[in-house]
CSV table of C-alpha atoms in Angstrom, one decimal:
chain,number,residue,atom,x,y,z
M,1,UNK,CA,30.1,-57.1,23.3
M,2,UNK,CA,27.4,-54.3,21.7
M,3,UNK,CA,28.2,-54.0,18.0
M,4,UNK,CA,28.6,-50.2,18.7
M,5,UNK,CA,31.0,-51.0,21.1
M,6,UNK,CA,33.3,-52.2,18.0
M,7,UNK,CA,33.0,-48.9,16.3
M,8,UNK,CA,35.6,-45.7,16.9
M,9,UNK,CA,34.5,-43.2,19.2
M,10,UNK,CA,35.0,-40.5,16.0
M,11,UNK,CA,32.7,-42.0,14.2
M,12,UNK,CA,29.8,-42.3,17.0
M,13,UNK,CA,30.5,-38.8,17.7
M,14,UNK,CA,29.8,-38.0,13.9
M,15,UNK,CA,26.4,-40.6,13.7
M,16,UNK,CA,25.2,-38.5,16.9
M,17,UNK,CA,25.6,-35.1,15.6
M,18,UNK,CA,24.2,-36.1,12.6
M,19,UNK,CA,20.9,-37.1,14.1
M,20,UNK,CA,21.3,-34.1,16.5
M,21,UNK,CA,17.9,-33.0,15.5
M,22,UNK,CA,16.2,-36.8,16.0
M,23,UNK,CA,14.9,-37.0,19.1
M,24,UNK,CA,13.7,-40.2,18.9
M,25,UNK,CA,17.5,-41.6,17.4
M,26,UNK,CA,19.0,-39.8,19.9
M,27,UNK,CA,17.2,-41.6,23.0
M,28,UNK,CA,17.9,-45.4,21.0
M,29,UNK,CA,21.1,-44.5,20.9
M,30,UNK,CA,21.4,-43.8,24.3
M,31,UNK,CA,19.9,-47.2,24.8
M,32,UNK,CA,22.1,-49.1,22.1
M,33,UNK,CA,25.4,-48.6,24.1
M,34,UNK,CA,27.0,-47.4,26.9
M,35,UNK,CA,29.5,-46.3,24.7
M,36,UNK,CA,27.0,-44.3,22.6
M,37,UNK,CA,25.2,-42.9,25.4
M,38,UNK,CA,27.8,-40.0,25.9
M,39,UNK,CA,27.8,-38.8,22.8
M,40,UNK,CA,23.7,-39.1,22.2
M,41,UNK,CA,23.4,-37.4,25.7
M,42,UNK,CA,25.3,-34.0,24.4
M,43,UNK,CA,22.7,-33.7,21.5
M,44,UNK,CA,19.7,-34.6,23.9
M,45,UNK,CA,20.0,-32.4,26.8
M,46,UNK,CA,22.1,-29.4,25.2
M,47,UNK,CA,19.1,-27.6,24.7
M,48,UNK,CA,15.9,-27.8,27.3
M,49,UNK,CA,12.8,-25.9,27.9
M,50,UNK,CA,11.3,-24.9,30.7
M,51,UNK,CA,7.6,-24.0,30.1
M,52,UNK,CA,5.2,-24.9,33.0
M,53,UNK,CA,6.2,-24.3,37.2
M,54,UNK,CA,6.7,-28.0,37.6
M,55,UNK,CA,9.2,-28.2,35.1
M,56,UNK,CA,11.6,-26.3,37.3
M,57,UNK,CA,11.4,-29.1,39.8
M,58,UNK,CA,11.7,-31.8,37.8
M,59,UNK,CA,14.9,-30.8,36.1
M,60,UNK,CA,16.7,-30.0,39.5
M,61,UNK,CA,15.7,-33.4,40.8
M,62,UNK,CA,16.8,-34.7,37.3
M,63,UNK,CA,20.1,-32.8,37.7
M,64,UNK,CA,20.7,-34.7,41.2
M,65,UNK,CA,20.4,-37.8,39.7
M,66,UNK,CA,22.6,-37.2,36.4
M,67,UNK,CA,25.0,-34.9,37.9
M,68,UNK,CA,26.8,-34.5,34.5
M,69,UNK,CA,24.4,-32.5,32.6
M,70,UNK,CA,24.9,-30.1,34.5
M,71,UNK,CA,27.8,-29.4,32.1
M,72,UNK,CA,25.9,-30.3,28.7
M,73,UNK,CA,23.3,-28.0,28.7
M,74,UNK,CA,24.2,-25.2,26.9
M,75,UNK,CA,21.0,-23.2,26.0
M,76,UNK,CA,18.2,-22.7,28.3
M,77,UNK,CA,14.6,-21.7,27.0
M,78,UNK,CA,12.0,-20.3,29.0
M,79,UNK,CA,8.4,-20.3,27.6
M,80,UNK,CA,4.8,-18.4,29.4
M,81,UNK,CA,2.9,-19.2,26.3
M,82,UNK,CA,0.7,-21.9,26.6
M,83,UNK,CA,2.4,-25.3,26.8
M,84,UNK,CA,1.4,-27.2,23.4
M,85,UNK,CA,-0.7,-29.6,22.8
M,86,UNK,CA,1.7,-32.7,21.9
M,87,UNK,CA,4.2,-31.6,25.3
M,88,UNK,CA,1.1,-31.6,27.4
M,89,UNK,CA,0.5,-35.1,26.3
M,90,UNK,CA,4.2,-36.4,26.8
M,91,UNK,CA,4.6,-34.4,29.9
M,92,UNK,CA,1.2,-35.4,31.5
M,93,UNK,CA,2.5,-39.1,31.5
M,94,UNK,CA,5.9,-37.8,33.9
M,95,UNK,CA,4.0,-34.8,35.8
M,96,UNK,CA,0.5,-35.1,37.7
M,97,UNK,CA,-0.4,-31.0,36.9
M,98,UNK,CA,0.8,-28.5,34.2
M,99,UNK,CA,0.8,-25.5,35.5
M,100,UNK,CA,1.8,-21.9,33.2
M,101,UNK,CA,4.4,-20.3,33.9
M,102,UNK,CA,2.4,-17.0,32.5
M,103,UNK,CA,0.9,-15.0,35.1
M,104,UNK,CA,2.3,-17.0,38.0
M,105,UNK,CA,2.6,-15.2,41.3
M,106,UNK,CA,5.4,-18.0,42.8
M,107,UNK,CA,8.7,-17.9,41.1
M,108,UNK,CA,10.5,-20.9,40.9
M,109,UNK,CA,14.0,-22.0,42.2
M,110,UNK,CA,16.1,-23.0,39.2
M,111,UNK,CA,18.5,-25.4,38.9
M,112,UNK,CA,22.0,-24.8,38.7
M,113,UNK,CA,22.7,-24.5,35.1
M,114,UNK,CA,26.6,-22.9,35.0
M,115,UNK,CA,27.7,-23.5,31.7
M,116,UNK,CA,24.7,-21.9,29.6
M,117,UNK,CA,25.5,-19.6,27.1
M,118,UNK,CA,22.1,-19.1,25.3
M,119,UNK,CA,18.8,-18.1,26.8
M,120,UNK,CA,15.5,-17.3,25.3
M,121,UNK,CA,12.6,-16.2,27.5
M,122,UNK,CA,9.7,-16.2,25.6
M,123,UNK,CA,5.8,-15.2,26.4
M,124,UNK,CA,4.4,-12.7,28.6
M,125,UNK,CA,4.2,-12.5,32.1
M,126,UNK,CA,7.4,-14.5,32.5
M,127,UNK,CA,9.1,-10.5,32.9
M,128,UNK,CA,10.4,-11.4,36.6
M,129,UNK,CA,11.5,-14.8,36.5
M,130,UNK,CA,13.7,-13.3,33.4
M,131,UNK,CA,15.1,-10.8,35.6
M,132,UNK,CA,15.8,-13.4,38.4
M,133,UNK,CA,17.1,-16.3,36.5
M,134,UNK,CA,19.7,-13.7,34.4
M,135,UNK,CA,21.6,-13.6,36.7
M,136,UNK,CA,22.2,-17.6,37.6
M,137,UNK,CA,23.5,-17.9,33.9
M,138,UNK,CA,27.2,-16.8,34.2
M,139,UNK,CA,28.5,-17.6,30.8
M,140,UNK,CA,25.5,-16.5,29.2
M,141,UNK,CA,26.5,-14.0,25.9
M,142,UNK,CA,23.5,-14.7,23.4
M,143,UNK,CA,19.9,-13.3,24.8
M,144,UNK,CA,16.4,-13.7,22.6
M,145,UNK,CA,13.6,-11.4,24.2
M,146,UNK,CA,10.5,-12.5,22.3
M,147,UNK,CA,6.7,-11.3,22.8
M,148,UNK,CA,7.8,-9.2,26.3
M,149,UNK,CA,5.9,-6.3,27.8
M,150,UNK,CA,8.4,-4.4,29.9
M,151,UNK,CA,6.4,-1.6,32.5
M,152,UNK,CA,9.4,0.4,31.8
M,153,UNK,CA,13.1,1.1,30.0
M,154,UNK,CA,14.6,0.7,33.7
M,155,UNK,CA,13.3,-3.0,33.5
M,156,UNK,CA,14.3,-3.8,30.5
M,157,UNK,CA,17.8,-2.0,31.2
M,158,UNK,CA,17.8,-4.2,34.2
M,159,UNK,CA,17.4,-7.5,32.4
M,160,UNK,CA,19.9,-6.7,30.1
M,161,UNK,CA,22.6,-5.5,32.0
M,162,UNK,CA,22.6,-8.3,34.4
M,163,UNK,CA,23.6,-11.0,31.4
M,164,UNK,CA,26.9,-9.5,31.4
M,165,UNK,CA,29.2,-8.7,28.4
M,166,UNK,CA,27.0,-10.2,25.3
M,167,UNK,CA,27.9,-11.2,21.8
M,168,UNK,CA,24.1,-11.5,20.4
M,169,UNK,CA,20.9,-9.9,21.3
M,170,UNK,CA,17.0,-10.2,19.5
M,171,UNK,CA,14.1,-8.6,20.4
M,172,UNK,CA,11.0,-9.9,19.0
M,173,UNK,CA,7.5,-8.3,20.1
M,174,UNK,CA,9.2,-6.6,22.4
M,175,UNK,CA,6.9,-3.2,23.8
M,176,UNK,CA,7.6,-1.0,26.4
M,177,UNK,CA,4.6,0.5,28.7
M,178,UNK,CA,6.2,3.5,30.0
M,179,UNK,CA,8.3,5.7,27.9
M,180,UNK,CA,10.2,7.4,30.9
M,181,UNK,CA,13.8,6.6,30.1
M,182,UNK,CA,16.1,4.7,32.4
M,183,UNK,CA,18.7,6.7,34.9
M,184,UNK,CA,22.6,7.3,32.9
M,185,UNK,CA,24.2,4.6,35.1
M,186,UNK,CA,22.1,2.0,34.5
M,187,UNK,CA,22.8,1.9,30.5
M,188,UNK,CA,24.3,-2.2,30.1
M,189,UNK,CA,27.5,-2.5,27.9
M,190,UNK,CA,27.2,-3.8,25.2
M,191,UNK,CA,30.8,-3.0,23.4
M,192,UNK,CA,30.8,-7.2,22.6
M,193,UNK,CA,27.6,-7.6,20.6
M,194,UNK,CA,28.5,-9.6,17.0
M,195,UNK,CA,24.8,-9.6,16.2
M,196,UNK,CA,21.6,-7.8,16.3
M,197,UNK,CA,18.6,-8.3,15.4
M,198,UNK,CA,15.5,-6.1,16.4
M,199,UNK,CA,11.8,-7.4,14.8
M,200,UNK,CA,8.6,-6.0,14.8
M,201,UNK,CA,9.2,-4.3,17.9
M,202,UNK,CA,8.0,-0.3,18.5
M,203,UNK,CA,10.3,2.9,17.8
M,204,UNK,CA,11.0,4.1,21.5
M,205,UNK,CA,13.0,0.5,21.4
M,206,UNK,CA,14.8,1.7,18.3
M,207,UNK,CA,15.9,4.5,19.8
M,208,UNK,CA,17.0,3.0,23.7
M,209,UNK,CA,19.1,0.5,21.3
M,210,UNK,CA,20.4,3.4,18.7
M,211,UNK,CA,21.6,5.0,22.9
M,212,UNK,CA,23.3,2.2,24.1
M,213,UNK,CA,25.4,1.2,20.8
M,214,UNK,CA,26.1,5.1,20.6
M,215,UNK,CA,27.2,4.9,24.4
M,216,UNK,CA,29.7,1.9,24.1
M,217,UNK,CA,30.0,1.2,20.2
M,218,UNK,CA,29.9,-2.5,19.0
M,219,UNK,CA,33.2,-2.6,17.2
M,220,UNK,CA,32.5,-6.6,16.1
M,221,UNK,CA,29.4,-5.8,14.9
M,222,UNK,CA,29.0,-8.4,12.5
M,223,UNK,CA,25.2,-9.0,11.6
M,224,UNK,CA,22.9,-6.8,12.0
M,225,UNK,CA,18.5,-7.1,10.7
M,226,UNK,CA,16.2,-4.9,11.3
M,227,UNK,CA,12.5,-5.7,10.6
M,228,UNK,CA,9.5,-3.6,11.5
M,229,UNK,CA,5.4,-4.5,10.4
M,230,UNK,CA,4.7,-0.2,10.7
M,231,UNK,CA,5.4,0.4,7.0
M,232,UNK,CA,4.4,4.3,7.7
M,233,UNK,CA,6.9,5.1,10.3
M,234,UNK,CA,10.2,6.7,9.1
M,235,UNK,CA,11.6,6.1,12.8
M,236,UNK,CA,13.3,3.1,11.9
M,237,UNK,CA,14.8,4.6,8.6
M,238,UNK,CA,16.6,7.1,10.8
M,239,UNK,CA,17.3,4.5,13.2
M,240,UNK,CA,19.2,2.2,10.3
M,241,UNK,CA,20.8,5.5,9.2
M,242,UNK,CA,22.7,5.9,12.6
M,243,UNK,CA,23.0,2.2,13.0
M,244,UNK,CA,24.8,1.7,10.0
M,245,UNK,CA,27.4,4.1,9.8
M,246,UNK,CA,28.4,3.0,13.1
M,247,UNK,CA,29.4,-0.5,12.3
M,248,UNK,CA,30.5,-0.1,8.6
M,249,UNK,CA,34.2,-1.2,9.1
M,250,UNK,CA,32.5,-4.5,10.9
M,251,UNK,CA,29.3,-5.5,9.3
M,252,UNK,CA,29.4,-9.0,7.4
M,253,UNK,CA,25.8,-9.6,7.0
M,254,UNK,CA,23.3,-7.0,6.3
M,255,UNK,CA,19.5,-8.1,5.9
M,256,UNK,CA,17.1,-5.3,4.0
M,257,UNK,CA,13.6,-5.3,4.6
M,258,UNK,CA,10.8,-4.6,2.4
M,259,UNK,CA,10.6,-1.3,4.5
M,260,UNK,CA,13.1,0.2,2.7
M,261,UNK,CA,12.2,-1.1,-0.6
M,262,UNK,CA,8.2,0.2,-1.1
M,263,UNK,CA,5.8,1.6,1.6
M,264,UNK,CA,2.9,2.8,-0.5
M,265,UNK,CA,3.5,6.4,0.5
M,266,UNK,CA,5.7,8.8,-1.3
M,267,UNK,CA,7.2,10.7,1.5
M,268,UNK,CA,8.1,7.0,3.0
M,269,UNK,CA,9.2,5.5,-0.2
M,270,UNK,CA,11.3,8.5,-0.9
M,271,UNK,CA,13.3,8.4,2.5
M,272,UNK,CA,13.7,5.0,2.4
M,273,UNK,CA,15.7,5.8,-0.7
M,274,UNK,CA,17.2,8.4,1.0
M,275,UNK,CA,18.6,5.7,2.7
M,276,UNK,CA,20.1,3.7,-0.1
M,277,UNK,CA,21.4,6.6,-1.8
M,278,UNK,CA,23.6,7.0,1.6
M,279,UNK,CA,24.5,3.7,2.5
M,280,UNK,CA,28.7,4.3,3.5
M,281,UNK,CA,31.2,2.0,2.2
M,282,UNK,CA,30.6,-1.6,3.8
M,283,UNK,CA,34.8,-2.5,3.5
M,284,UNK,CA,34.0,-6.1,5.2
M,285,UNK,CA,30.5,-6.7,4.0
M,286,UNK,CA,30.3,-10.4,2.2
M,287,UNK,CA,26.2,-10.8,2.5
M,288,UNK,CA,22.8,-8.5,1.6
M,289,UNK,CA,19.6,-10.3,2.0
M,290,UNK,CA,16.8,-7.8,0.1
M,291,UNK,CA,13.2,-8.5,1.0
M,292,UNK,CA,11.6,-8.1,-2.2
M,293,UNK,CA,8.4,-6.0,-3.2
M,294,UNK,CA,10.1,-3.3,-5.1
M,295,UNK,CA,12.5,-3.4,-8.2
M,296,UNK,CA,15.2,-5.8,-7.4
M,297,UNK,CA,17.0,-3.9,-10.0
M,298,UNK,CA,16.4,-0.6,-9.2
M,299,UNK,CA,16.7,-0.6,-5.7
M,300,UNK,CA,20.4,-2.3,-6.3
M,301,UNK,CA,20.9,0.9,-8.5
M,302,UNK,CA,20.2,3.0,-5.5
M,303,UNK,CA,23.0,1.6,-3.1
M,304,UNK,CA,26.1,3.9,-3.7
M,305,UNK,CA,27.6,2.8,-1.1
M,306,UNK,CA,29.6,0.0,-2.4
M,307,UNK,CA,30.5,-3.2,-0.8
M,308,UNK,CA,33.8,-4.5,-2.8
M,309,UNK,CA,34.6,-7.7,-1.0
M,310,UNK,CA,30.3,-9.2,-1.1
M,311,UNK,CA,30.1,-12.3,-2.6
M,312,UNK,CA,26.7,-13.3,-2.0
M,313,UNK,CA,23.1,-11.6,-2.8
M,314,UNK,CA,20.2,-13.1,-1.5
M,315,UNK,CA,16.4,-12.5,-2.4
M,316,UNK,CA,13.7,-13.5,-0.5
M,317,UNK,CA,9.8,-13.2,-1.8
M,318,UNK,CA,7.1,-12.9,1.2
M,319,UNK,CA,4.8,-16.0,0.1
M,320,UNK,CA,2.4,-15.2,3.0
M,321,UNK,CA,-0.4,-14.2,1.5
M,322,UNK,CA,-2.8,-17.8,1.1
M,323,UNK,CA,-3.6,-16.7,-2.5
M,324,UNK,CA,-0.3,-17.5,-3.3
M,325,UNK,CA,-0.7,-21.6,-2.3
M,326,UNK,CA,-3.1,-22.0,-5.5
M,327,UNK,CA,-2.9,-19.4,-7.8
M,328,UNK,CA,0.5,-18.7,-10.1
M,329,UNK,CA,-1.4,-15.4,-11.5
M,330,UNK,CA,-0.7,-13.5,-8.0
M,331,UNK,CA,3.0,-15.1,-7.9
M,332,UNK,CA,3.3,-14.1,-11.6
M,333,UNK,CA,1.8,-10.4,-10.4
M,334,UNK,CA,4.9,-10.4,-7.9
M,335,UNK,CA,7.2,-11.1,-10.1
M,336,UNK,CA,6.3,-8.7,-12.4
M,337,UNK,CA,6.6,-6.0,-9.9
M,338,UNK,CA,9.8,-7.7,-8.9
M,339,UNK,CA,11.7,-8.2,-11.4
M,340,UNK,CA,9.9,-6.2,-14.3
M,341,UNK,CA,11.1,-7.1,-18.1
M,342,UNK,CA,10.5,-3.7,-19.7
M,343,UNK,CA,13.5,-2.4,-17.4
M,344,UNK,CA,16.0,0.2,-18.8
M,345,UNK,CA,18.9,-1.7,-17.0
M,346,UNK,CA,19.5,-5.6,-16.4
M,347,UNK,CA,19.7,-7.1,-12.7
M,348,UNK,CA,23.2,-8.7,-13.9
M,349,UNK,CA,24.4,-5.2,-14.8
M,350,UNK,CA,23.5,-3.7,-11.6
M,351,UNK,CA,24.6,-6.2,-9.6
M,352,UNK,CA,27.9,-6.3,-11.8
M,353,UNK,CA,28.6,-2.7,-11.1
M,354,UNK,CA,27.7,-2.6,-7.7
M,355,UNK,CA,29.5,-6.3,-6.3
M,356,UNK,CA,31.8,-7.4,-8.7
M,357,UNK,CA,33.0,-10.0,-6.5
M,358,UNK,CA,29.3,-11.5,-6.2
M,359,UNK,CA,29.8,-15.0,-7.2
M,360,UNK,CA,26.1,-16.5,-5.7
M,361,UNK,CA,22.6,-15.2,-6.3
M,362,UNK,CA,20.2,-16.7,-3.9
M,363,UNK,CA,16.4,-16.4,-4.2
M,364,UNK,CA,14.6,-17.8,-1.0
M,365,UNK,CA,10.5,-18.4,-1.2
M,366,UNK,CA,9.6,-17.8,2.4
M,367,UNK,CA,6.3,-19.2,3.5
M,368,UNK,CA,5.0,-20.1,7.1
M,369,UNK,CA,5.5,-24.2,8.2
M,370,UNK,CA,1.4,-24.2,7.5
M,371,UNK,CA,1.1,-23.1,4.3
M,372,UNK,CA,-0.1,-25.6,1.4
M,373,UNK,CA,2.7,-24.6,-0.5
M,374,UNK,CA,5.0,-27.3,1.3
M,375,UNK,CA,2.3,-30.2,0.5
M,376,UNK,CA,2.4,-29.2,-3.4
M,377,UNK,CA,5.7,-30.4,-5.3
M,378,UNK,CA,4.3,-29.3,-8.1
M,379,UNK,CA,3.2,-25.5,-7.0
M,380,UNK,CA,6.8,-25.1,-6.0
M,381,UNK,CA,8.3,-26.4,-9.2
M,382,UNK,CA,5.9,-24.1,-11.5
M,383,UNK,CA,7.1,-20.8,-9.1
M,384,UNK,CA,10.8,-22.1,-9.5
M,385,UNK,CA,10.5,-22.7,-13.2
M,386,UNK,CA,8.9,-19.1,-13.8
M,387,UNK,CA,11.6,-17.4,-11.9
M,388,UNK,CA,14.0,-18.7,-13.6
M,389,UNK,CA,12.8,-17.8,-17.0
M,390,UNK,CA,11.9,-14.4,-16.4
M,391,UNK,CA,15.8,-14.0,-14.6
M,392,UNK,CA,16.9,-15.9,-17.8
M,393,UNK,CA,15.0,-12.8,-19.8
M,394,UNK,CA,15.8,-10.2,-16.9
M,395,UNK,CA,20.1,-11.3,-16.1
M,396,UNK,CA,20.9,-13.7,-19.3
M,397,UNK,CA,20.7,-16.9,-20.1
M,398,UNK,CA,23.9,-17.6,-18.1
M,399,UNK,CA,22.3,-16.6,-14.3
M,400,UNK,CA,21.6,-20.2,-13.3
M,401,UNK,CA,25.6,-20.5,-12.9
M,402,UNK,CA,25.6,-18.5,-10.3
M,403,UNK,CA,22.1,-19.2,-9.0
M,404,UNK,CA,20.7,-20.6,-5.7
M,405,UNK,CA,16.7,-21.4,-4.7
M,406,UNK,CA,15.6,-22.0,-1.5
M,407,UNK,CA,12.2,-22.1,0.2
M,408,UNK,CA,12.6,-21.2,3.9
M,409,UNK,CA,10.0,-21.3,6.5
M,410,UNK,CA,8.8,-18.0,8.7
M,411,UNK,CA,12.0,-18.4,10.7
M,412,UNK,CA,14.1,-18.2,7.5
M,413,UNK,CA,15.5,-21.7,8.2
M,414,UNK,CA,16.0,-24.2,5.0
M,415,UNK,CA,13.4,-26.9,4.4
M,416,UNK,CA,15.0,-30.4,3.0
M,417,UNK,CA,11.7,-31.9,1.5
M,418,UNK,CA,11.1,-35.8,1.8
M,419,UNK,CA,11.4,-38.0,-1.3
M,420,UNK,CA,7.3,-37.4,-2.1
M,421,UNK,CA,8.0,-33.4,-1.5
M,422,UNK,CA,6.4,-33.0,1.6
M,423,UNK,CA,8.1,-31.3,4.2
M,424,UNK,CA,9.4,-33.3,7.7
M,425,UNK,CA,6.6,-32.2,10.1
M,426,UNK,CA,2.6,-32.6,9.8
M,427,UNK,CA,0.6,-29.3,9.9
M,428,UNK,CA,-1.3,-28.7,12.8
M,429,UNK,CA,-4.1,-27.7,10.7
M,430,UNK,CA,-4.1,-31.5,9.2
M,431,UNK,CA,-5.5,-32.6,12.7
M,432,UNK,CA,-7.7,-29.7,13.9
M,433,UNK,CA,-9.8,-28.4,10.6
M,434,UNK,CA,-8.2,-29.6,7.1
M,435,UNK,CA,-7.1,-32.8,5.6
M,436,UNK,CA,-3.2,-33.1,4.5
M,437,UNK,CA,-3.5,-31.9,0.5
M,438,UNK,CA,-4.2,-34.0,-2.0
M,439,UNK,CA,-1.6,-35.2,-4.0
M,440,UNK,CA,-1.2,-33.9,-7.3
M,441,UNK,CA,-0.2,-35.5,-10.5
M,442,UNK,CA,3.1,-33.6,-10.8
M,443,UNK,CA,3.8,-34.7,-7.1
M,444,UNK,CA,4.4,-38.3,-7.9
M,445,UNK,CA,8.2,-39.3,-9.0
């Protein structure tokens, strides 16, 4: 008998989803036991990718075989980028040819995939295998759009009204060529959404979203971000406006970004504050994310509408600019314009009068997977120990009681760093151009 045979089912099922993220554990344990395999497989095949024609193919003959993950898949990505490097290599030794799904005249037939409730369709030129393969996903209620070009709003009104009644929606890169709106019948419901988020995507999408939501209101509307690269345009400020007071008895999480904070242009700058200065009452708000590069303190100042039952405030500092990797005099320049010392009015006071339930304060340095700073420990420890001192001189001496850092990567997920501070994945710049940084003195433990 397999020495994982002898342990309780409860406690394979917690070793699996513990290494849910391991792809490597997770195909040993399938090998270790048969009674292990069951559990391992959930992890393993609960999210796949489908990013070249053959792929197609090979999952549906896959599917034949192993009948039963038919029901463990659960979310479904679809990618016309470019297949990467590393998936070419592992996917050249199980398929002869890799061919893109981008710009492919022959759709595929799919496999049957009924209990998917996530789908992504990423890249461009992937628009009407999107629209076919909608459809095939029943139970489908969260939909990512990322890097799309739609020719027009009646495509993109199609797409989205075929997924049925949907509790999350993102658009990312999302453009459409032809303004001419869609016809009034063909406007999707989307009365269920929890969440929305809408980045870096152009103002006529803005406004075909600010449509729908007036049409059939989101009552659940729970999260809601809005991001946008065009610092200039006040489109989106008016979009937030409208977006806002329509979900203010609903919204939990509410993400700021540096739009509304600083534009560089008066007229900008000033409606953006506009903005704050009209925020509504948020009665079930609990989390504000602020993208800093304005006056943390002052911009909390601004917000009259208040939000009595938040209890956590979260930061986050853009770290994307490469001078930031080496030199502390441009992080010291942000904080400074940040968090200013010569302020009339401390951040604890402000945030005291405007959230007295606020019992965390998170600050989150956000930089891209590449960038240096997750190869220097001791870069990282410097920008930590400087924020802290100036909140120390800036909130009191007693902020680090209710204080949280964090650095995040581009996709604002959490980084645990190994024991020798480096993060758990290898740049791709470390093969291609650049060695892995050195490391430094204060690195080593």
């Amino acid at each position: 008998m397999s020495y994982w045979s002898r342990i309780p089912a409860e406690l394979q099922h917690e070793i699996t989803a513990y290494n849910a993220d391991d792809m490597d554990t997770l195909r040993a344990l399938c090998l270790a036991s048969k009674t292990t395999r069951p559990f391992a497989i959930t992890h393993l095949f609960s999210v796949i990718r489908f990013s070249c024609v053959e792929d197609f193919a090979w999952w549906i003959e896959m599917l034949g075989r192993t009948p039963v993950l038919t029901s463990i898949v659960k979310q479904v990505k679809i990618l016309g980028n470019d297949v990467p490097r590393r998936l070419n290599r592992s996917r050249r030794r199980i398929l002869p040819t890799v061919t893109k799904l981008s710009g492919n005249q022959i759709i595929p037939a799919f496999p049957h995939l009924p209990h998917v409730h996530s789908v992504e369709y990423n890249g461009p030129g992937i628009l009407d295998i999107a629209v076919q393969s909608a459809p095939l996903f029943p139970r489908m209620h969260k939909l990512q759009l990322v890097n799309i070009a739609f020719p027009s709003f009646h495509r993109l009104t199609e797409l989205v009204g075929s997924c049925g009644l949907l509790t999350w929606l993102a658009f990312d890169t999302v453009r459409v060529e032809s303004l001419e709106p869609e016809s009034p019948h063909q406007v999707p419901n989307l009365t269920g959404l929890t969440q929305l988020f809408v980045k870096n995507c152009q103002s006529q999408l803005d406004k075909w979203i600010l449509r729908l939501i007036a049409l059939y209101q989101p009552l659940g509307l729970r999260t809601l971000v809005l991001e946008r690269p065009d610092k200039t345009s006040a489109c989106i400020v008016t979009t937030a406006k409208k977006l806002l007071r329509l979900c203010t008895s609903s919204l939990v999480n509410l993400t700021l970004d540096s739009i509304f904070m600083h534009t560089g242009t008066y007229g900008a700058l000033h409606g953006s504050f506009d903005l704050l200065l009209r925020l509504p009452v948020f009665t079930a708000l609990d989390s504000l994310t602020i993208w800093l590069s304005y006056r943390a303190a002052h911009v909390i100042g601004q917000i009259q509408g208040p939000a009595p039952k938040l209890t956590r405030l979260s930061f986050r500092f853009p770290l994307y600019k490469p001078e930031y990797e080496r030199n502390l005099e441009a992080f010291d320049t942000l904080l400074e314009s940040v968090l200013p010392q010569n302020t009339s009015q401390s951040l604890k006071i402000s945030i005291s009068k405007k959230f007295p339930l606020c019992r965390r304060i998170a600050f989150h340095f956000c930089a891209p997977r590449d960038s240096e700073l997750h190869y220097r420990r001791g870069m990282r420890r410097q920008m930590e120990w400087r924020l802290i001192h100036r909140l120390e001189v800036t909130a009191g001496s007693d902020i680090e009681k209710y204080l949280q850092i964090e650095w995040l990567d581009e996709d604002f997920r959490p980084i645990v760093y190994r024991d020798n501070g480096k993060p758990p994945w290898t740049a791709t710049w470390f093969t291609h151009c650049y060695p892995e940084p050195e490391t430094e003195a204060s690195d080593v433990e």
